[in-house]
Coordinates of C-alpha atoms in Angstrom, one line a residue:
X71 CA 19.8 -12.7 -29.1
X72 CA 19.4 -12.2 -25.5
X73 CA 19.4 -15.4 -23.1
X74 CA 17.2 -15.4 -20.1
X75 CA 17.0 -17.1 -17.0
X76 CA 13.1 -16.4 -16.3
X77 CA 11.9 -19.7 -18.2
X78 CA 12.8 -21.9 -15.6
X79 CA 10.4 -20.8 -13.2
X80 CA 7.0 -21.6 -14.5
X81 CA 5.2 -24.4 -15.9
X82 CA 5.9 -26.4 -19.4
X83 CA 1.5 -27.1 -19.2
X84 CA -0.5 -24.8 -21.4
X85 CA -4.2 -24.3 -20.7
X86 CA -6.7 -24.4 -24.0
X87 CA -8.3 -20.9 -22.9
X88 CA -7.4 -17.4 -23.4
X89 CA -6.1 -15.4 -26.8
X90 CA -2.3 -16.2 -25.8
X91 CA -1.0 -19.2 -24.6
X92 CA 1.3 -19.4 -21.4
X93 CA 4.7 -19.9 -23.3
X94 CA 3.6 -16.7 -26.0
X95 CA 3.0 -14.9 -22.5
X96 CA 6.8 -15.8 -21.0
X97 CA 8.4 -15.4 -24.3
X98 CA 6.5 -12.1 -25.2
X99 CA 7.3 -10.7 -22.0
X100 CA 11.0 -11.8 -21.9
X101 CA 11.3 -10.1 -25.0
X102 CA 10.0 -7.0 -24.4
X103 CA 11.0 -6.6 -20.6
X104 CA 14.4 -4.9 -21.5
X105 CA 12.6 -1.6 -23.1
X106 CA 10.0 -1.2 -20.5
X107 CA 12.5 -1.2 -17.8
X108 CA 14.4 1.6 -20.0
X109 CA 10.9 3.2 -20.0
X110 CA 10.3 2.5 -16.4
X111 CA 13.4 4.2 -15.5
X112 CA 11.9 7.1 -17.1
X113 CA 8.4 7.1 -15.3
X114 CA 10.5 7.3 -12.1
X115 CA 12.9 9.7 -12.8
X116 CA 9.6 12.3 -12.5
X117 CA 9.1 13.1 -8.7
X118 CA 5.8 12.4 -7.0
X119 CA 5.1 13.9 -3.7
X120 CA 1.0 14.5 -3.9
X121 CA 1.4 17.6 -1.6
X122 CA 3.0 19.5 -4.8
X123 CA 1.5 20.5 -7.3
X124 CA 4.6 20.6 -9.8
X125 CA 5.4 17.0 -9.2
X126 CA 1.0 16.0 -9.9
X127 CA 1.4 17.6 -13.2
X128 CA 5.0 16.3 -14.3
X129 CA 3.5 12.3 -13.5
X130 CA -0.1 14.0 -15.1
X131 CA 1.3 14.5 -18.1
X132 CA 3.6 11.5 -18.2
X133 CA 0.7 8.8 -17.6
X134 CA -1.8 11.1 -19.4
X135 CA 0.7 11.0 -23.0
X136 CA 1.2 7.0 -22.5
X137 CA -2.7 5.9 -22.3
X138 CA -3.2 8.2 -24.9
X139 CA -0.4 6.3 -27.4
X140 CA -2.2 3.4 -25.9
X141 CA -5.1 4.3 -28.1
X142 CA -7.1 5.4 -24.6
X143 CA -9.3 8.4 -24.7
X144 CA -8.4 10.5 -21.3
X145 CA -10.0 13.1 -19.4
X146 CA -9.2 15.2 -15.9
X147 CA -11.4 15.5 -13.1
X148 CA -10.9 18.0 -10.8
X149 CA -11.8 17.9 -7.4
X150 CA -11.1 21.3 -4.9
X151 CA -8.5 21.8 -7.2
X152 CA -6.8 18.6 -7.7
X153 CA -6.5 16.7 -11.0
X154 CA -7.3 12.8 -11.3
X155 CA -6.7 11.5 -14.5
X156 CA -9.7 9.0 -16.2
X157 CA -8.6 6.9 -19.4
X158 CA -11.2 4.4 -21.3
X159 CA -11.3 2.6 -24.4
X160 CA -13.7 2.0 -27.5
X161 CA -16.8 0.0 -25.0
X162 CA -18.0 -3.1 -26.6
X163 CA -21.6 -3.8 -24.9
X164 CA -20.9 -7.5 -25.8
X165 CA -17.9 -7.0 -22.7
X166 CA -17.5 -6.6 -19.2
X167 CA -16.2 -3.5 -18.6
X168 CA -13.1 -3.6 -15.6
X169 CA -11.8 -0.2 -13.9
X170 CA -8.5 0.0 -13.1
X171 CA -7.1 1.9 -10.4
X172 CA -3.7 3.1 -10.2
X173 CA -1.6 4.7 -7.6
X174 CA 1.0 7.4 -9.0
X175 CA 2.0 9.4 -6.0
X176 CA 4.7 8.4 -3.6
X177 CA 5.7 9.0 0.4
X178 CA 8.1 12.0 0.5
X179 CA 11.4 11.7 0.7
X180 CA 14.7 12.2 2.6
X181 CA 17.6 11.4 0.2
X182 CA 20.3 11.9 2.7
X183 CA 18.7 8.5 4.1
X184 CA 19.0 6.6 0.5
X185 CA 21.8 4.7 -0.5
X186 CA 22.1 7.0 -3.9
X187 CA 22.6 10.2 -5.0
X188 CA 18.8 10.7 -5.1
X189 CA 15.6 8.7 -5.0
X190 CA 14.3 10.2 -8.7
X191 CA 17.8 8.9 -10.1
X192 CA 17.1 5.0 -10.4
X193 CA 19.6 3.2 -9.7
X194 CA 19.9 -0.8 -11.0
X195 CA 21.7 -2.7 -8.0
X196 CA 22.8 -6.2 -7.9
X197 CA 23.6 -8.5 -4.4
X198 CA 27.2 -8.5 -3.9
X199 CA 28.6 -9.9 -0.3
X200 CA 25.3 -9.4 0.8
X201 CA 25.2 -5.5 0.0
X202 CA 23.2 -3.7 -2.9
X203 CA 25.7 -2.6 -5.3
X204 CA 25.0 0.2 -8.4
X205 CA 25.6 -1.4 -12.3
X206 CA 25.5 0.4 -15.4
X207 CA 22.3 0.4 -16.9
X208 CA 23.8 -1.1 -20.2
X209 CA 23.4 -4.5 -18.2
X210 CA 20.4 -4.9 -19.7
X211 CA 21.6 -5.4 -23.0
X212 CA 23.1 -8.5 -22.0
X213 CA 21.5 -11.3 -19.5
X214 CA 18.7 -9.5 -17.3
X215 CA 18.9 -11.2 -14.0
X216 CA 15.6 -11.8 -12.4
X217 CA 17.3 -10.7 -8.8
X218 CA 18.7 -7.7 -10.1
X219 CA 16.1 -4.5 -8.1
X220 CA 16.0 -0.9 -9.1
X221 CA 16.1 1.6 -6.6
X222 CA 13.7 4.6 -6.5
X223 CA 11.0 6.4 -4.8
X224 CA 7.8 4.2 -5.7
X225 CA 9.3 1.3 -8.2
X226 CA 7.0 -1.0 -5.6
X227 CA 4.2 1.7 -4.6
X228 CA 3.3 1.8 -7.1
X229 CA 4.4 2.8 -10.3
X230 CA 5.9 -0.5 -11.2
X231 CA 2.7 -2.7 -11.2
X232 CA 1.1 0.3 -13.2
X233 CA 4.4 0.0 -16.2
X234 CA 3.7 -3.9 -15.9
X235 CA 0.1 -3.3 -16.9
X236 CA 1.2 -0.3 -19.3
X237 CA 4.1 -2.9 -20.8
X238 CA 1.2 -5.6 -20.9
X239 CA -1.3 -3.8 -23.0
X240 CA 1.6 -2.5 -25.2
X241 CA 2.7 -6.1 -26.0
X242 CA -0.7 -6.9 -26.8
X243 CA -1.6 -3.9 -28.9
X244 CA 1.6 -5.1 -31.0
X245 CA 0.1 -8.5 -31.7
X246 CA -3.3 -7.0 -32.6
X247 CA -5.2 -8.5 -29.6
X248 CA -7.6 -6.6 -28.1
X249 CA -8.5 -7.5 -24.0
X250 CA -11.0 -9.6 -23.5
X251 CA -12.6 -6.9 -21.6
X252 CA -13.5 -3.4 -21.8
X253 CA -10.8 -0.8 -19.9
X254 CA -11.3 2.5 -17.6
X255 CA -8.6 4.1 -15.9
X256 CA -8.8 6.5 -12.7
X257 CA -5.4 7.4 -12.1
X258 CA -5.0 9.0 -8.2
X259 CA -1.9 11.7 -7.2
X260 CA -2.5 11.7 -3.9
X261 CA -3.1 8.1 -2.2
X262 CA -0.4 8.2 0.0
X263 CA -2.7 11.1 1.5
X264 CA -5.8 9.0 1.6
X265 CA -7.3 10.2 -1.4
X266 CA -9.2 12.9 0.0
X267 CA -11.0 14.1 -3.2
X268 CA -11.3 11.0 -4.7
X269 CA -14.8 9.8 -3.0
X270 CA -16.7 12.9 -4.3
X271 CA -15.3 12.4 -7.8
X272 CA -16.3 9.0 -7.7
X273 CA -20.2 10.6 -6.2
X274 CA -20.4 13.0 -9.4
X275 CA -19.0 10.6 -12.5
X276 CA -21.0 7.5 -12.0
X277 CA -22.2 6.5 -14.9
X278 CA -18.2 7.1 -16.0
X279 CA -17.1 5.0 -13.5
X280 CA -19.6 2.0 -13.7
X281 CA -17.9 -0.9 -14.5
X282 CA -18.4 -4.8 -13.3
X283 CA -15.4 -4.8 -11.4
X284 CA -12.6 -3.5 -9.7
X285 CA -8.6 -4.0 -10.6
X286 CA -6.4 -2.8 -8.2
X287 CA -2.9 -2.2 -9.3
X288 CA -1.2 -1.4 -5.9
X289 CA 0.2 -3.5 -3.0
X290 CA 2.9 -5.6 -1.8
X291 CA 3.0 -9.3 -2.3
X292 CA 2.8 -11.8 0.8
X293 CA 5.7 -12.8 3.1
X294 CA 6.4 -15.7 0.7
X295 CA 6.6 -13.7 -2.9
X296 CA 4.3 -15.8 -4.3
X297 CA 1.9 -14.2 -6.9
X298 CA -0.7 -12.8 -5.5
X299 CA -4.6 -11.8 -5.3
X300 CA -6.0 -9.5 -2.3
X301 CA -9.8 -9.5 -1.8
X302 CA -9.5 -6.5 1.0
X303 CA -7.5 -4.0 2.7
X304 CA -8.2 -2.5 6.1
X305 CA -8.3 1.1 6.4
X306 CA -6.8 3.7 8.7
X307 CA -7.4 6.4 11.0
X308 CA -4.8 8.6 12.9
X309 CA -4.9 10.5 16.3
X310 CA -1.7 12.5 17.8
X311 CA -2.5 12.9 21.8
X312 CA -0.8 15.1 23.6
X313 CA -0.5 15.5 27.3
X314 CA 0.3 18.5 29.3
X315 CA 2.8 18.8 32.8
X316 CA 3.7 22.2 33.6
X317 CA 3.2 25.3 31.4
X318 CA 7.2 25.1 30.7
X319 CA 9.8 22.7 30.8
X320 CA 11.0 22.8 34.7
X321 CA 14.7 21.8 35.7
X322 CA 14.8 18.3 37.3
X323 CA 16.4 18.8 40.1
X324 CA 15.0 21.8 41.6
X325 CA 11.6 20.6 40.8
X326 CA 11.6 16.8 40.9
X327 CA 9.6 14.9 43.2
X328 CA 7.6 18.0 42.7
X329 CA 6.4 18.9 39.5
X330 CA 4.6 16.1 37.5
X331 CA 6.2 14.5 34.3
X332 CA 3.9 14.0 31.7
X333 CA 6.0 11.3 30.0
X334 CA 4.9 9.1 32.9
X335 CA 1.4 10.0 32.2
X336 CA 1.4 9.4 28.9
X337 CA 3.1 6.3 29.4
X338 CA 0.4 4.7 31.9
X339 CA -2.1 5.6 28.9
X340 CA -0.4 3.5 26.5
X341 CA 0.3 0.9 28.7
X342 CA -3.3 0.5 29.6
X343 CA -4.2 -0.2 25.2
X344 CA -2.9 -3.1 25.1
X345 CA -1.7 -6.3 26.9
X346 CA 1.5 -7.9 26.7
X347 CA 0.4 -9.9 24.0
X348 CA -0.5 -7.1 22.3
X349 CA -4.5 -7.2 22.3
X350 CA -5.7 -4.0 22.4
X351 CA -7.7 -3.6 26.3
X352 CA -9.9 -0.8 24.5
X353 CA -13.6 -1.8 25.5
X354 CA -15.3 -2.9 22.1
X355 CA -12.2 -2.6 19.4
X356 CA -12.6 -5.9 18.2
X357 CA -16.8 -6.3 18.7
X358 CA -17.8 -7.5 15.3
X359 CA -15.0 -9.7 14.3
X360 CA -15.9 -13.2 13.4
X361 CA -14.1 -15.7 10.9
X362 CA -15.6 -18.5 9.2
X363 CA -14.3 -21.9 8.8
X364 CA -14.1 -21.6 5.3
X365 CA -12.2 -18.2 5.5
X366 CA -9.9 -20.2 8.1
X367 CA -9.6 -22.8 5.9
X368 CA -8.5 -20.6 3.1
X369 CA -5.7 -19.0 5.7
X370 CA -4.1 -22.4 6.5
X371 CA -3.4 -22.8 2.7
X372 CA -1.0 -20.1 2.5
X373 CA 2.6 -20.8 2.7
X374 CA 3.9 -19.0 6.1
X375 CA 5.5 -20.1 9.7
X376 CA 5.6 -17.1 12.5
X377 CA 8.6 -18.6 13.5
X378 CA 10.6 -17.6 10.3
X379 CA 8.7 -14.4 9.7
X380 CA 9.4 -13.4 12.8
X381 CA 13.0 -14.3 12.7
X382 CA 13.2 -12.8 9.2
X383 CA 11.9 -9.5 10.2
X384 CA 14.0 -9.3 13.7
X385 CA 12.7 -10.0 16.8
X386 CA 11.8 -13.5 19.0
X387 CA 8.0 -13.4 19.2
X388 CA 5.0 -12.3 17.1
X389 CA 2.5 -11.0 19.0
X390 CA -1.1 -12.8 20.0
X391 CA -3.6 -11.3 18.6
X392 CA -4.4 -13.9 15.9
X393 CA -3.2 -17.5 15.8
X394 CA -0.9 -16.7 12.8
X395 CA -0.3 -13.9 10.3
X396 CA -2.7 -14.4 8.1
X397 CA -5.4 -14.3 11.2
X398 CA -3.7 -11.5 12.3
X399 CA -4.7 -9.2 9.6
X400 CA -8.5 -9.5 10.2
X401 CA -8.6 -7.8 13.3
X402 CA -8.6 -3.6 13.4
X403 CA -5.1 -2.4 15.1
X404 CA -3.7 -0.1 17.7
X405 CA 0.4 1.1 16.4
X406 CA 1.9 4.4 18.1
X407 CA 4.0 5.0 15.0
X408 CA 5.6 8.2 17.0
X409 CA 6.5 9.6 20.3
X410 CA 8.2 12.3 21.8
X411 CA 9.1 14.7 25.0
X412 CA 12.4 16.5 26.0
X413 CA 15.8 15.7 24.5
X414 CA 17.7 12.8 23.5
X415 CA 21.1 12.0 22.7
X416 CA 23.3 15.1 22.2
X417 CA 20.5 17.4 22.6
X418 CA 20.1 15.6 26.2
X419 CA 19.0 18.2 29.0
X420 CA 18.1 17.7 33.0
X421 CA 14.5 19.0 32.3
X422 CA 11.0 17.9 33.1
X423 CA 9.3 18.1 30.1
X424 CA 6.2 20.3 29.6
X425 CA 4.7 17.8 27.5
X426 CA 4.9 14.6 25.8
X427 CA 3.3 13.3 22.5
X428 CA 2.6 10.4 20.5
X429 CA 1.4 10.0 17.5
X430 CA -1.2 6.8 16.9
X431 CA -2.6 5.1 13.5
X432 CA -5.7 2.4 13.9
X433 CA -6.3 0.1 10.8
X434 CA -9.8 -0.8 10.3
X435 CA -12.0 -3.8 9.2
X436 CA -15.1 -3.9 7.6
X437 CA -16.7 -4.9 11.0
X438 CA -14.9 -2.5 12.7
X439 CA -15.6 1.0 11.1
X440 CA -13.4 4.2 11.2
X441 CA -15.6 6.8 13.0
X442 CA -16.5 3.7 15.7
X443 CA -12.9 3.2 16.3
X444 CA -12.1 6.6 16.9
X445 CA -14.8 7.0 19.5
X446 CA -14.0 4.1 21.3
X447 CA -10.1 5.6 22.0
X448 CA -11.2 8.9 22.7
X449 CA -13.8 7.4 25.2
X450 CA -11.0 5.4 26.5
X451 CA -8.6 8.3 26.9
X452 CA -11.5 10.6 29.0
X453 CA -12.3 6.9 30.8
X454 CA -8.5 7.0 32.2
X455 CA -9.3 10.4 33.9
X456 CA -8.0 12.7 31.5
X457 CA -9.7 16.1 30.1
X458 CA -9.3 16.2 26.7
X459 CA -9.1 20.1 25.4
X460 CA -10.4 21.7 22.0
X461 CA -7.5 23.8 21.7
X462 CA -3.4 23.6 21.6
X463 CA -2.9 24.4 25.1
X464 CA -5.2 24.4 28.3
X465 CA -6.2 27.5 29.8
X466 CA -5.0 29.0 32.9
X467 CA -8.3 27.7 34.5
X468 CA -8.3 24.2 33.4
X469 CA -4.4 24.0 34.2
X470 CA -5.5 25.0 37.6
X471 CA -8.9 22.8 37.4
X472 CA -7.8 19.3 36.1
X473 CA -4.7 17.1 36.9
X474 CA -4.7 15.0 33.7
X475 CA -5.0 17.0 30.9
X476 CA -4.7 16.2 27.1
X477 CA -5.3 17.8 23.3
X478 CA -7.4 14.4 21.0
X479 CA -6.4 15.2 17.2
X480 CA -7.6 12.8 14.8
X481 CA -7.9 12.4 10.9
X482 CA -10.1 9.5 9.2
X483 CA -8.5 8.1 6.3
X484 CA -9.3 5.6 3.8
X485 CA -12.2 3.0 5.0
X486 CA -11.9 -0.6 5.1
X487 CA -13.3 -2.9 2.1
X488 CA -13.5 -6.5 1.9
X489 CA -15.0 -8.3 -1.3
X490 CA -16.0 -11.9 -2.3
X491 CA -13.1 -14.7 -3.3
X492 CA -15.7 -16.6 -5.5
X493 CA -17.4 -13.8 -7.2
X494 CA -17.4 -14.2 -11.3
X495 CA -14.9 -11.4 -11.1
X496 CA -12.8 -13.1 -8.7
X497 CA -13.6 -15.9 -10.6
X498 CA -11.8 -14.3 -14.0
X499 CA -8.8 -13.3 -12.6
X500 CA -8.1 -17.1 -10.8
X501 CA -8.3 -18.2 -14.4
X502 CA -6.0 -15.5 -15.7
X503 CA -3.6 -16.4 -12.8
X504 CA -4.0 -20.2 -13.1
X505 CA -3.2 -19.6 -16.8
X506 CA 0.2 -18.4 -15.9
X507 CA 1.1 -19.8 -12.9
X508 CA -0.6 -23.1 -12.8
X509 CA -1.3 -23.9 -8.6
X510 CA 1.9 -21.5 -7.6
X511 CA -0.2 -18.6 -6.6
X512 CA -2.1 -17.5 -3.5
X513 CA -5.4 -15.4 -2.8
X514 CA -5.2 -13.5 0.5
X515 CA -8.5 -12.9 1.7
X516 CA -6.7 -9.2 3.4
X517 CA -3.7 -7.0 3.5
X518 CA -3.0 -5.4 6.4
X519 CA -2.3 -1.9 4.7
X520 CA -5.2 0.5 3.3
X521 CA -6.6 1.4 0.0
X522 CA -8.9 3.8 -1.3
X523 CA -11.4 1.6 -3.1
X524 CA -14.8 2.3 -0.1
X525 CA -15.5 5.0 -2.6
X526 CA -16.0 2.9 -5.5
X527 CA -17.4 -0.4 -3.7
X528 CA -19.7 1.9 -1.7
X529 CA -21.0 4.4 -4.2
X530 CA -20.8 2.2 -7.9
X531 CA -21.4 -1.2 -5.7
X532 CA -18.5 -2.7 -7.9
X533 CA -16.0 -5.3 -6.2
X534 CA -12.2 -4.7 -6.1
X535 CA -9.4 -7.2 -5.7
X536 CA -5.9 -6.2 -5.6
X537 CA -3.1 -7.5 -7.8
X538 CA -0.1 -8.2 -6.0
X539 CA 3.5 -7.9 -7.8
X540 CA 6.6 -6.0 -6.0
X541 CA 8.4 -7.9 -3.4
X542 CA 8.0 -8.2 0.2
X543 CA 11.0 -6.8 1.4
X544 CA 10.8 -3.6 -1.0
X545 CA 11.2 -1.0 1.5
X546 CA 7.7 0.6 0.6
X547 CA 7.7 4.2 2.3
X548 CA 11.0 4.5 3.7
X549 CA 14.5 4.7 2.5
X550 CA 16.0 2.4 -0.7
X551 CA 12.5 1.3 -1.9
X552 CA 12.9 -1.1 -4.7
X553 CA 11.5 -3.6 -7.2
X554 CA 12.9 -6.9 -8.2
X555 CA 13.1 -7.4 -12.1
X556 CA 12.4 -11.1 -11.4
X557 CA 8.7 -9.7 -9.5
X558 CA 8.1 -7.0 -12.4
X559 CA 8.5 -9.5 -15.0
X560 CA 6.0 -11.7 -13.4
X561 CA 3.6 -8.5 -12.9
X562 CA 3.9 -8.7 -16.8
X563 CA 2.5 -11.9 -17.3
X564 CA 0.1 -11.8 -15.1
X565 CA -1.5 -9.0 -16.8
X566 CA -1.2 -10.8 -20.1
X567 CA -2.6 -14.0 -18.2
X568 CA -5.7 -11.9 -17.1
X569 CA -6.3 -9.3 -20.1
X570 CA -6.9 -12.2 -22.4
X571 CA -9.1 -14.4 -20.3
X572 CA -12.9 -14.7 -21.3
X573 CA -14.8 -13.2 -18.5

């Protein structure tokens, strides 16, 4: 019989509701956690870029096979050609009825930056001398240490909080308890591309997606890896600006002093966004952004110091655009995520550039919506003198014609949402977490990142909350993204603790 360490860390206190009690819920999960990691393994073994189609119908398939040995009726909607996959169960008009939205797609991938042969081979890793070190697999047939990760493209985001759920409902189908609730599925291949099809899917099928509420299964866990609820995400938009010097790249020293950089143009732009606290100057970007007491209030009960966050993550000073973190995140932000112009390093040449580019993503509030936000910095761009082209490249004339002249791209992702912390949805789930966790969990009332629920809030009127389970430092989107065992194991329970709540 296997030992475990994971009992230590919750509560010996047993609450009188739900179908199973908090100890069945450990134990149950302890007991099964070694096959669904085996099974996990699997589920990320299958690559996931959202731009191919191969890798949409090998995670298809996989997810489509699992809900259906789940006992879940599935169908695919199509939209402009690609698939979404929708699961629901026998509906008992006597229940609520939650959707559940999962994320299967992942960010691409550049395995020569991973610390393993390939991000679709797993790997399980433990924490020697402070470095992340490969074991066998077998390990697991011994004692599974809860600080163990496994290493893959999307173990955090976010196919390990859908296996906890799928490892949830199997452990329950086993005991012959039914949820408390009725279950859809909408299953999206191409979030980390903002879900472009998913909104008119939503439009056509509603009836087939009404439901009393919204479960998301995606997101990272706070700065303190406490379990987690998130009543809102704020959503994004992108621009790449480009600014143009000469029609070629000029050498430096027969045309310095001479010819105009457009690095230093582009520069004096950026400078101008924001302050050295890092407000953005942008007339208007934050109009519309108020916080309540009682929203405040809810902030100061979450466990965090900017001090030690900022320490943590590397540098001496957070910036000032909210009092603290948590304030932070209600505000719509300005991040150049890119840049570029000449040469650097070995490539290194004495030229004047012939243009210089950076690449900018805004994150949204509900106050502060996408399409304003993107006016307001193109209005700001044309108010700093510039003449903003349709095309790649100016014209002759207007290179002649105009001083300061730039190409305004922009793309308008997913839309910012924000929904109620004591709705009776919200309401069900603090029970379901309660039930598990006793006072050890937090509700954030944002994250900072985006989701694409707008469509579903919007169009079926529904609210969505996030369930929070991977790790904070998981390395979502770049290099060695991971999940700790100790994180997915929790994910477990709370999705027992919730599924067999009375709503």
């Amino acid at each position: 019989m296997r030992k475990s360490f994971f009992a230590a860390f919750f509560f010996a206190s047993q609450l009188a509701f739900g179908q199973l009690s908090r100890t069945e819920i450990i134990t149950s999960s302890e007991s099964n956690l070694r096959a669904s990691l085996l099974e996990f393994r699997e589920y990320l073994s299958l690559p996931n870029n959202g731009k191919i189609d191969e890798d949409i119908s090998l995670n298809l398939n996989w997810t489509q096979a699992e809900l259906e040995n789940l006992g879940f009726q599935t169908q695919i909607l199509t939209g402009n050609g690609i698939p979404h996959l929708f699961a629901q169960g026998k509906l008992d008009p006597e229940k609520k009825t939650i959707l559940v939205y999962m994320q299967v797609d992942g960010q691409p991938v550049d395995s020569t930056a991973w610390n393993q042969k390939s991000p679709y081979i797993p790997e399980l890793m433990e924490e020697m001398n402070g470095k992340w070190q490969s074991i066998s697999w077998d390990s697991l047939d011994e004692i599974i240490n809860p600080e163990w990760k496994i290493f893959a493209r999307s173990s955090s985001d976010s196919k390990g909080p859908t296996m906890a759920f799928f490892t949830a409902l199997k452990i329950l189908k086993e005991k012959g308890i039914e949820p408390t609730i009725n279950l859809k599925f909408i299953l999206d291949f191409q979030e980390e591309i903002s879900s472009p099809e998913l909104a008119p899917i939503v439009e056509e099928n509603k009836a087939l997606f009404q439901s009393d509420g919204i479960l998301i299964m995606d997101g990272t866990r706070h700065f303190s890896n406490l379990p987690n609820l998130t009543f809102g995400a704020r959503g994004i938009v992108t621009a790449t600006i480009k600014v143009f010097g000469a029609s070629n790249n000029l050498h430096s020293g027969q045309y310095g002093n001479f010819a105009p950089n457009p690095v230093f143009q582009l520069s004096r732009l950026l400078t101008a966004m924001k302050d050295e606290g890092g407000r953005v100057l942008i007339p208007g970007f934050y109009d519309g952004v108020s916080i309540s007491e009682t929203d405040l209030k809810a902030m100061s009960e979450i466990p965090e110091d900017n001090e030690v966050m900022a320490l943590e993550m590397g540098f001496a000073e957070a910036e000032k655009v909210g009092r603290n973190y948590q304030e932070a995140l209600q505000y719509p932000s300005l991040n150049i995520r890119g840049i570029s112009a000449g040469w650097t390093g070995k490539e290194v040449r004495t030229l004047i550039p012939a243009q210089a580019v950076v690449e900018i993503d805004m994150r949204t509030v509900k106050e502060t919506p996408n399409e304003r936000q993107l006016a307001l910095l193109k209005q700001f761009i044309l108010d700093q003198g510039f003449y903003l082209i349709e095309g790649d490249e100016p014209t002759e004339l207007e290179r002649k014609t105009y001083s300061k002249i730039a190409s305004f791209q922009s793309r308008n992702g997913s839309q910012p949402f924000r929904s109620a912390m004591d709705s009776d949805f919200a309401n069900w789930l603090d029970r379901g977490m309660r039930h598990v966790f006793g006072e050890k969990y937090i509700k954030t009332r944002q994250t900072g990142g985006s989701q694409p629920m707008a469509p579903f809030i919007n169009i079926l009127g529904a609210p969505a909350v996030s369930v929070r389970i991977p790790n904070p430092d998981n390395n979502i989107h770049g290099p060695n993204e991971n999940i700790r065992i100790g994180n997915y194991l929790e994910g477990i329970q709370t999705c027992l603790g919730i599924l067999t709540q009375e709503f």
